[in-house]
Amino acid sequence: MKPFAFRLERLLKLRRQQVRERRRELGVVLSEERQFEEKCRVALEHLRRCQNQSSDGGEATIGAMRNRMLTTEAAEAVLNEARNKLSRVQERVLVCREAYQVAFRDAEVLEKLYRKNRESWKVELTREEQKELDRISQQIRSQRGDR
């Protein structure tokens, strides 16, 4: 019998490659998301320190108060920028995750078809082998009967 051949083999390989690419892209974006989450955490800690310094309650000159206020505003701006970037990255995560899921489903459909076809081929191969064994067995029996 001829060896197993899957007519959609090239398409299956392409789908597998797409899954790998989508997984890699998702990994990159998830890494970016973790980085921006860390930046937000650091910016929030910095803002809280600035706010705590502003509310120490000690007497301060107008210049010192103004510096604290400007520092706090700058920390708020940094935090807002980090949050905005995190939000954009999280949107990309959703898009990449969806693309990965679609690619995975497409590949999985072909994988199932491949397994089904391969199993059918194995069953047919076993049948043909059994037919050949039966033929040989019958031939041996008929030769013994001829003697």
XYZ file of N, CA and C in Angstrom:
441
model
N 0.846 -1.187 0.000
C 0.000 0.000 0.000
C 0.886 1.244 0.000
N 0.374 2.292 -0.583
C 1.163 3.514 -0.655
C 1.233 4.195 0.716
N 2.286 4.968 0.935
C 2.453 5.635 2.230
C 1.351 6.674 2.463
N 1.163 7.019 3.722
C 0.124 7.981 4.080
C 0.451 9.345 3.481
N -0.560 9.949 2.884
C -0.419 11.295 2.329
C -1.651 12.099 2.721
N -1.415 13.272 3.273
C -2.502 14.169 3.666
C -2.540 15.295 2.648
N -3.650 15.398 1.938
C -3.741 16.369 0.844
C -3.593 17.809 1.324
N -3.922 18.050 2.568
C -3.853 19.412 3.096
C -2.601 19.637 3.952
N -1.577 18.850 3.714
C -0.349 18.915 4.514
C 0.283 20.311 4.491
N 0.366 20.913 3.324
C 0.975 22.250 3.228
C 0.163 23.277 3.997
N -1.155 23.170 3.892
C -2.020 24.091 4.625
C -1.875 23.867 6.133
N -1.772 22.626 6.548
C -1.581 22.313 7.965
C -0.265 22.910 8.473
N 0.797 22.776 7.694
C 2.085 23.358 8.090
C 1.983 24.876 8.203
N 1.277 25.484 7.261
C 1.080 26.931 7.302
C 0.311 27.334 8.559
N -0.735 26.594 8.874
C -1.535 26.891 10.076
C -0.697 26.728 11.345
N 0.129 25.694 11.386
C 1.006 25.498 12.548
C 1.969 26.673 12.691
N 2.506 27.125 11.559
C 3.417 28.272 11.570
C 2.695 29.522 12.067
N 1.466 29.718 11.628
C 0.695 30.874 12.080
C 0.453 30.825 13.586
N 0.183 29.649 14.104
C -0.017 29.508 15.554
C 1.264 29.904 16.289
N 2.403 29.432 15.808
C 3.681 29.788 16.448
C 3.916 31.298 16.404
N 3.625 31.911 15.253
C 3.823 33.359 15.121
C 2.889 34.131 16.049
N 1.626 33.738 16.081
C 0.660 34.422 16.957
C 1.046 34.252 18.432
N 1.547 33.055 18.793
C 1.973 32.804 20.177
C 3.164 33.693 20.529
N 4.098 33.826 19.586
C 5.264 34.682 19.819
C 4.834 36.138 19.987
N 3.949 36.602 19.097
C 3.454 37.982 19.184
C 2.742 38.219 20.511
N 1.930 37.263 20.914
C 1.216 37.389 22.185
C 2.208 37.448 23.343
N 3.243 36.649 23.289
C 4.263 36.675 24.339
C 4.950 38.027 24.440
N 5.253 38.622 23.289
C 5.899 39.937 23.277
C 4.980 40.980 23.904
N 3.715 40.969 23.517
C 2.768 41.968 24.018
C 2.500 41.751 25.512
N 2.427 40.495 25.939
C 2.234 40.226 27.370
C 3.435 40.718 28.180
N 4.622 40.586 27.611
C 5.824 41.096 28.272
C 5.758 42.620 28.394
N 5.322 43.279 27.327
C 5.157 44.736 27.371
C 4.132 45.120 28.433
N 3.059 44.350 28.508
C 2.018 44.641 29.498
C 2.596 44.569 30.913
N 3.385 43.541 31.185
C 4.001 43.418 32.516
C 4.931 44.603 32.796
N 5.666 45.039 31.777
C 6.568 46.178 31.959
C 5.788 47.443 32.304
N 4.683 47.681 31.601
C 3.902 48.885 31.874
C 3.150 48.787 33.199
N 2.764 47.585 33.588
C 2.162 47.423 34.916
C 3.176 47.791 35.992
N 4.422 47.374 35.785
C 5.482 47.717 36.738
C 5.731 49.222 36.739
N 5.739 49.844 35.556
C 5.931 51.297 35.487
C 4.804 52.022 36.210
N 3.581 51.537 36.062
C 2.445 52.147 36.769
C 2.612 51.994 38.277
N 3.047 50.829 38.710
C 3.240 50.594 40.143
C 4.297 51.545 40.705
N 5.413 51.677 39.996
C 6.492 52.562 40.439
C 6.017 54.014 40.440
N 5.297 54.427 39.396
C 4.801 55.805 39.313
C 3.801 56.091 40.430
N 2.962 55.126 40.749
C 1.989 55.302 41.828
C 2.699 55.432 43.173
N 3.714 54.619 43.403
C 4.493 54.728 44.645
C 5.155 56.098 44.747
N 5.705 56.563 43.636
C 6.347 57.881 43.623
C 5.321 58.976 43.920
N 4.150 58.890 43.325
C 3.102 59.881 43.571
C 2.700 59.879 45.046
N 2.541 58.712 45.619
C 2.164 58.630 47.046
C 3.240 59.251 47.942
N 4.507 59.015 47.595
C 5.582 59.639 48.378
C 5.519 61.158 48.260
N 5.254 61.635 47.049
C 5.145 63.087 46.845
C 3.976 63.655 47.646
N 2.855 62.963 47.626
C 1.683 63.433 48.366
C 1.942 63.403 49.872
N 2.648 62.385 50.344
C 2.972 62.303 51.773
C 3.900 63.432 52.188
N 4.846 63.792 51.324
C 5.744 64.902 51.632
C 4.967 66.205 51.695
N 3.958 66.347 50.826
C 3.164 67.573 50.798
C 2.308 67.705 52.043
N 1.929 66.582 52.620
C 1.021 66.635 53.769
C 1.734 66.356 55.088
N 3.050 66.548 55.121
C 3.799 66.305 56.356
C 3.333 67.216 57.485
N 2.796 68.339 57.152
C 2.259 69.233 58.171
C 3.275 70.200 58.745
N 4.503 70.026 58.411
C 5.516 70.943 58.916
C 5.406 72.291 58.213
N 5.938 73.303 58.844
C 5.901 74.618 58.212
C 6.880 74.625 57.042
N 6.424 75.226 55.980
C 7.269 75.288 54.797
C 7.097 76.645 54.151
N 8.099 77.035 53.447
C 8.017 78.304 52.738
C 7.129 78.130 51.518
N 6.695 79.236 50.988
C 5.848 79.191 49.795
C 6.603 78.534 48.645
N 7.863 78.795 48.529
C 8.678 78.189 47.475
C 8.748 76.675 47.620
N 8.911 76.207 48.861
C 8.975 74.764 49.101
C 7.628 74.119 48.799
N 6.544 74.803 49.193
C 5.202 74.272 48.916
C 4.963 74.196 47.411
N 5.401 75.235 46.723
C 5.234 75.252 45.259
C 6.043 74.115 44.623
N 7.255 73.887 45.088
C 8.077 72.789 44.559
C 7.406 71.441 44.796
N 6.846 71.255 46.002
C 6.155 69.997 46.303
C 4.940 69.809 45.394
N 4.212 70.918 45.190
C 3.031 70.849 44.326
C 3.436 70.495 42.888
N 4.481 71.115 42.400
C 4.949 70.828 41.040
C 5.453 69.389 40.930
N 6.138 68.925 41.963
C 6.624 67.543 41.968
C 5.454 66.570 41.954
N 4.423 66.868 42.748
C 3.235 66.011 42.792
C 2.523 66.012 41.445
N 2.390 67.175 40.832
C 1.743 67.262 39.514
C 2.542 66.485 38.464
N 3.847 66.589 38.529
C 4.689 65.850 37.578
C 4.526 64.347 37.797
N 4.459 63.922 39.057
C 4.269 62.498 39.356
C 2.908 62.026 38.852
N 1.879 62.864 38.996
C 0.548 62.517 38.474
C 0.586 62.379 36.956
N 1.302 63.283 36.294
C 1.403 63.231 34.833
C 2.115 61.950 34.387
N 3.176 61.586 35.089
C 3.906 60.356 34.755
C 3.000 59.148 34.948
N 2.253 59.125 36.062
C 1.338 58.012 36.325
C 0.253 57.942 35.254
N -0.330 59.078 34.894
C -1.378 59.082 33.861
C -0.847 58.593 32.521
N 0.354 59.012 32.170
C 0.958 58.567 30.909
C 1.202 57.059 30.938
N 1.701 56.564 32.061
C 1.942 55.121 32.187
C 0.624 54.353 32.099
N -0.414 54.868 32.727
C -1.726 54.203 32.663
C -2.276 54.208 31.240
N -2.102 55.324 30.534
C -2.570 55.393 29.141
C -1.836 54.381 28.264
N -0.530 54.300 28.436
C 0.249 53.332 27.657
C -0.154 51.906 28.018
N -0.375 51.652 29.302
C -0.813 50.326 29.742
C -2.155 49.981 29.109
N -3.044 50.939 29.059
C -4.361 50.705 28.457
C -4.230 50.336 26.979
N -3.369 51.045 26.263
C -3.159 50.736 24.844
C -2.542 49.346 24.667
N -1.606 49.009 25.524
C -0.981 47.682 25.441
C -2.001 46.599 25.771
N -2.867 46.841 26.742
C -3.889 45.856 27.095
C -4.855 45.629 25.930
N -5.143 46.685 25.173
C -5.971 46.516 23.971
C -5.248 45.629 22.955
N -3.950 45.846 22.802
C -3.165 45.002 21.888
C -3.127 43.557 22.370
N -3.084 43.369 23.689
C -3.105 42.010 24.243
C -4.393 41.312 23.827
N -5.510 42.015 23.941
C -6.794 41.417 23.557
C -6.806 41.044 22.078
N -6.300 41.934 21.238
C -6.261 41.671 19.796
C -5.354 40.472 19.500
N -4.177 40.458 20.103
C -3.233 39.349 19.871
C -3.773 38.033 20.414
N -4.429 38.089 21.564
C -4.994 36.864 22.143
C -6.079 36.307 21.221
N -6.917 37.187 20.688
C -7.976 36.748 19.769
C -7.361 36.160 18.495
N -6.332 36.808 17.958
C -5.666 36.294 16.751
C -5.052 34.923 17.022
N -4.467 34.756 18.203
C -3.893 33.454 18.564
C -4.984 32.394 18.652
N -6.093 32.733 19.284
C -7.183 31.764 19.432
C -7.749 31.356 18.077
N -7.901 32.312 17.176
C -8.404 32.002 15.832
C -7.419 31.087 15.105
N -6.143 31.433 15.152
C -5.125 30.605 14.483
C -5.090 29.205 15.089
N -5.215 29.127 16.405
C -5.194 27.827 17.077
C -6.393 26.981 16.650
N -7.578 27.595 16.611
C -8.776 26.849 16.190
C -8.642 26.370 14.750
N -8.153 27.230 13.868
C -7.972 26.841 12.464
C -7.017 25.655 12.342
N -5.922 25.716 13.072
C -4.949 24.617 13.028
C -5.535 23.357 13.651
N -6.293 23.515 14.725
C -6.863 22.353 15.417
C -7.843 21.608 14.516
N -8.614 22.335 13.720
C -9.545 21.688 12.784
C -8.769 20.811 11.805
N -7.697 21.351 11.257
C -6.881 20.569 10.320
C -6.161 19.423 11.023
N -5.731 19.640 12.262
C -5.082 18.564 13.027
C -6.052 17.400 13.226
N -7.290 17.708 13.559
C -8.291 16.650 13.750
C -8.543 15.904 12.450
N -8.647 16.650 11.357
C -8.845 16.022 10.058
C -7.647 15.138 9.709
N -6.448 15.623 9.998
C -5.227 14.845 9.761
C -5.276 13.534 10.546
N -5.585 13.637 11.852
C -5.637 12.426 12.689
C -6.701 11.452 12.192
N -7.853 11.982 11.790
C -8.933 11.124 11.289
C -8.497 10.408 10.010
N -7.908 11.151 9.087
C -7.436 10.548 7.830
C -6.329 9.527 8.082
N -5.435 9.847 8.992
C -4.342 8.912 9.300
C -4.904 7.634 9.920
N -5.870 7.770 10.798
C -6.475 6.594 11.423
C -7.193 5.747 10.374
N -7.907 6.392 9.457
C -8.570 5.654 8.370
C -7.546 4.922 7.515
N -6.435 5.582 7.235
C -5.368 4.966 6.451
C -4.812 3.739 7.181
N -4.616 3.870 8.506
C -4.097 2.737 9.286
C -5.074 1.562 9.257
N -6.365 1.857 9.378
C -7.375 0.796 9.335
C -7.339 0.102 7.983
N -7.265 0.881 6.920
C -7.213 0.313 5.571
C -5.933 -0.503 5.381
N -4.830 -0.009 5.887
C -3.564 -0.735 5.797
C -3.665 -2.072 6.534
N -4.252 -2.054 7.706
C -4.425 -3.289 8.478
C -5.309 -4.272 7.723
N -6.377 -3.767 7.111
C -7.266 -4.622 6.310
C -6.512 -5.277 5.164
N -5.743 -4.485 4.453
C -4.986 -5.022 3.322
C -3.941 -6.039 3.778
N -3.293 -5.750 4.896
C -2.322 -6.712 5.427
C -3.019 -8.019 5.801
N -4.201 -7.902 6.419
C -4.940 -9.098 6.804
C -5.378 -9.884 5.567
N -5.811 -9.178 4.521
C -6.179 -9.853 3.272
C -4.990 -10.621 2.708
N -3.831 -9.986 2.729
C -2.624 -10.630 2.204
C -2.259 -11.849 3.042
N -2.368 -11.717 4.360
C -2.090 -12.862 5.233
C -3.092 -13.992 4.989
N -4.363 -13.633 4.819
C -5.383 -14.643 4.532
C -5.095 -15.341 3.201
N -4.690 -14.563 2.203
C -4.369 -15.127 0.890
C -3.199 -16.096 0.994
N -2.163 -15.680 1.724
C -0.992 -16.547 1.898
C -1.376 -17.809 2.656
N -2.169 -17.643 3.699
C -2.619 -18.792 4.489
C -3.435 -19.749 3.627
N -4.327 -19.203 2.821
C -5.150 -20.024 1.924
C -4.268 -20.745 0.912
N -3.268 -20.061 0.409
C -2.354 -20.656 -0.562
C -1.583 -21.817 0.075
N -1.136 -21.624 1.307
C -0.412 -22.693 2.013
C -1.325 -23.886 2.233
N -2.563 -23.639 2.661
C -3.512 -24.738 2.887
C -3.814 -25.494 1.597
N -3.962 -24.744 0.515
C -4.275 -25.410 -0.754
C -3.086 -26.233 -1.245
N -1.862 -25.762 -0.984
C -0.673 -26.528 -1.369
C -0.557 -27.796 -0.535
N -0.912 -27.760 0.722
C -0.880 -28.950 1.577
C -1.929 -29.957 1.109
N -3.048 -29.442 0.667
C -4.110 -30.315 0.179
C -3.742 -30.962 -1.137
N -2.883 -30.338 -1.917
C -2.467 -30.877 -3.209
C -1.522 -32.049 -3.034
N -0.843 -32.145 -1.959
C 0.161 -33.197 -1.769
C -0.425 -34.517 -1.576
